[in-house]
CSV table of C-alpha atoms in Angstrom, one decimal:
chain,number,residue,atom,x,y,z
A,14,UNK,CA,26.7,-76.8,20.0
A,15,UNK,CA,28.2,-80.7,20.0
A,16,UNK,CA,30.5,-80.3,22.1
A,17,UNK,CA,28.1,-79.5,25.0
A,18,UNK,CA,28.0,-83.3,28.1
A,19,UNK,CA,25.3,-83.4,29.2
A,20,UNK,CA,26.0,-86.0,33.3
A,21,UNK,CA,24.3,-86.6,36.2
A,22,UNK,CA,25.8,-85.5,39.3
A,23,UNK,CA,29.0,-87.7,40.7
A,24,UNK,CA,31.2,-86.6,43.8
A,25,UNK,CA,32.2,-83.8,45.3
A,26,UNK,CA,34.1,-82.0,42.7
A,27,UNK,CA,30.7,-82.3,40.3
A,28,UNK,CA,28.2,-81.6,43.2
A,29,UNK,CA,30.3,-78.4,44.0
A,30,UNK,CA,30.4,-77.3,40.2
A,31,UNK,CA,26.5,-77.9,40.7
A,32,UNK,CA,26.1,-75.9,43.5
A,33,UNK,CA,28.5,-72.7,41.7
A,34,UNK,CA,25.6,-73.0,39.4
A,35,UNK,CA,23.1,-72.9,41.5
A,36,UNK,CA,23.6,-71.0,43.9
A,37,UNK,CA,24.9,-67.7,41.3
A,38,UNK,CA,21.0,-68.4,39.8
A,39,UNK,CA,19.1,-68.2,42.9
A,40,UNK,CA,21.3,-66.5,45.1
A,41,UNK,CA,18.5,-66.5,47.6
A,42,UNK,CA,18.1,-70.2,48.1
A,43,UNK,CA,22.5,-70.5,48.0
A,44,UNK,CA,23.1,-74.2,49.2
A,45,UNK,CA,25.6,-75.5,51.3
A,46,UNK,CA,28.1,-79.2,50.6
A,47,UNK,CA,26.4,-80.5,52.5
A,48,UNK,CA,22.2,-79.8,51.0
A,49,UNK,CA,23.6,-80.6,48.0
A,50,UNK,CA,24.6,-84.7,49.3
A,51,UNK,CA,21.3,-83.8,50.3
A,52,UNK,CA,19.4,-83.2,47.5
A,53,UNK,CA,21.7,-85.7,45.8
A,54,UNK,CA,20.0,-88.6,47.2
A,55,UNK,CA,16.7,-87.6,46.9
A,56,UNK,CA,16.6,-85.9,43.5
A,57,UNK,CA,18.7,-85.8,40.2
A,58,UNK,CA,20.9,-83.9,39.8
A,59,UNK,CA,23.3,-82.9,36.5
A,60,UNK,CA,25.7,-80.6,35.5
A,61,UNK,CA,26.2,-79.4,31.6
A,62,UNK,CA,29.1,-78.6,30.0
A,63,UNK,CA,31.0,-77.1,26.6
A,64,UNK,CA,33.9,-78.6,26.1
A,65,UNK,CA,35.8,-78.7,29.1
A,66,UNK,CA,33.3,-75.6,31.0
A,67,UNK,CA,30.7,-75.8,32.6
A,68,UNK,CA,28.0,-74.2,31.0
A,69,UNK,CA,24.7,-75.2,33.3
A,70,UNK,CA,22.7,-76.8,35.7
A,71,UNK,CA,19.4,-78.8,36.3
A,72,UNK,CA,17.4,-81.0,39.0
A,73,UNK,CA,14.7,-83.6,38.6
A,74,UNK,CA,12.8,-84.2,41.1
A,75,UNK,CA,11.5,-87.3,40.8
A,76,UNK,CA,7.5,-87.7,40.9
A,77,UNK,CA,5.6,-86.9,44.3
A,78,UNK,CA,1.4,-87.6,44.9
A,79,UNK,CA,-1.2,-88.7,42.8
A,80,UNK,CA,-1.3,-86.6,40.1
A,81,UNK,CA,2.7,-87.7,39.3
A,82,UNK,CA,3.8,-84.1,39.6
A,83,UNK,CA,7.5,-83.9,39.1
A,84,UNK,CA,9.4,-81.0,39.1
A,85,UNK,CA,12.2,-80.2,36.1
A,86,UNK,CA,14.6,-76.9,36.5
A,87,UNK,CA,17.1,-75.9,33.8
A,88,UNK,CA,19.9,-73.3,34.8
A,89,UNK,CA,22.8,-72.4,32.9
A,90,UNK,CA,24.8,-68.9,33.9
A,91,UNK,CA,24.3,-65.7,32.0
A,92,UNK,CA,27.0,-65.6,30.3
A,93,UNK,CA,25.4,-69.1,27.8
A,94,UNK,CA,22.4,-68.4,27.6
A,95,UNK,CA,20.8,-68.5,24.0
A,96,UNK,CA,22.9,-71.1,22.4
A,97,UNK,CA,20.5,-73.9,22.9
A,98,UNK,CA,21.8,-75.1,26.5
A,99,UNK,CA,18.9,-74.9,28.3
A,100,UNK,CA,16.7,-76.3,26.0
A,101,UNK,CA,18.9,-79.6,25.7
A,102,UNK,CA,18.7,-79.9,29.6
A,103,UNK,CA,15.8,-79.0,29.9
A,104,UNK,CA,14.2,-81.6,26.7
A,105,UNK,CA,16.9,-84.1,28.8
A,106,UNK,CA,15.3,-83.5,32.7
A,107,UNK,CA,11.6,-84.1,31.1
A,108,UNK,CA,12.5,-87.2,29.0
A,109,UNK,CA,13.8,-88.7,31.7
A,110,UNK,CA,11.0,-87.5,34.5
A,111,UNK,CA,8.2,-89.3,32.5
A,112,UNK,CA,10.8,-92.3,32.1
A,113,UNK,CA,9.7,-92.4,36.0
A,114,UNK,CA,6.1,-91.9,35.3
A,115,UNK,CA,5.3,-88.2,35.9
A,116,UNK,CA,2.3,-87.7,34.2
A,117,UNK,CA,2.8,-83.9,35.1
A,118,UNK,CA,5.5,-81.8,35.0
A,119,UNK,CA,6.3,-78.2,37.2
A,120,UNK,CA,9.5,-76.3,37.3
A,121,UNK,CA,10.2,-73.0,39.9
A,122,UNK,CA,11.9,-69.9,39.1
A,123,UNK,CA,12.7,-67.5,41.1
A,124,UNK,CA,10.8,-64.4,39.5
A,125,UNK,CA,13.2,-61.8,39.3
A,126,UNK,CA,15.3,-63.9,36.9
A,127,UNK,CA,13.5,-62.6,33.5
A,128,UNK,CA,15.1,-64.8,31.9
A,129,UNK,CA,14.3,-68.0,32.8
A,130,UNK,CA,10.6,-67.4,33.0
A,131,UNK,CA,10.6,-66.2,29.6
A,132,UNK,CA,12.1,-69.4,28.8
A,133,UNK,CA,9.4,-71.4,31.0
A,134,UNK,CA,6.5,-69.9,29.1
A,135,UNK,CA,8.3,-70.3,25.8
A,136,UNK,CA,8.7,-74.1,26.7
A,137,UNK,CA,4.8,-74.0,26.9
A,138,UNK,CA,4.5,-73.9,31.0
A,139,UNK,CA,1.9,-71.3,33.1
A,140,UNK,CA,2.1,-69.2,36.7
A,141,UNK,CA,0.2,-71.7,38.7
A,142,UNK,CA,2.2,-70.1,42.3
A,143,UNK,CA,3.6,-66.9,43.5
A,144,UNK,CA,4.5,-67.0,46.9
A,145,UNK,CA,7.4,-65.7,49.4
A,146,UNK,CA,9.9,-68.6,50.9
A,147,UNK,CA,8.7,-67.1,55.3
A,148,UNK,CA,11.4,-65.0,56.1
A,149,UNK,CA,12.4,-64.5,53.0
A,150,UNK,CA,11.4,-62.0,50.5
A,151,UNK,CA,12.2,-62.9,47.3
A,152,UNK,CA,9.1,-63.8,45.4
A,153,UNK,CA,8.8,-67.4,43.5
A,154,UNK,CA,7.2,-68.2,40.3
A,155,UNK,CA,5.7,-71.9,40.1
A,156,UNK,CA,4.6,-73.1,36.7
A,157,UNK,CA,3.0,-76.7,35.6
A,158,UNK,CA,2.9,-77.6,31.9
A,159,UNK,CA,0.2,-77.3,30.7
A,160,UNK,CA,-1.6,-80.8,29.4
A,161,UNK,CA,-0.3,-79.9,25.5
A,162,UNK,CA,3.1,-78.3,25.9
């Protein structure tokens, strides 16, 4: 994993790479280029590369509310899972969220993504909500990092 590089999304080419990974992992929430440009302004988006090959991406939504709840989402393309790339993305995102003052960490996973839910639970996240977005049919799971996680 020494060749893994995680970089903050800057510019259209990196935004398009981030969008590609996002849309592969969560097709019901597929985004267009404008959606990604808007998110770059609000959130920290990062891409992970093995050498020059794109392997994943992450999102850190800054803390909000009285509880200072931040959201950290790590996504790894299916063919690269199980090699520690998700853990590296998650740890970097978690560190960034805490630097921003997060006291509570949450994540969100498409329910059919068993790898994603297993990954989150293995890191101490517990389910807090299941829902279907208005107009959608896909189930989503919100998870919160247990206080000792």
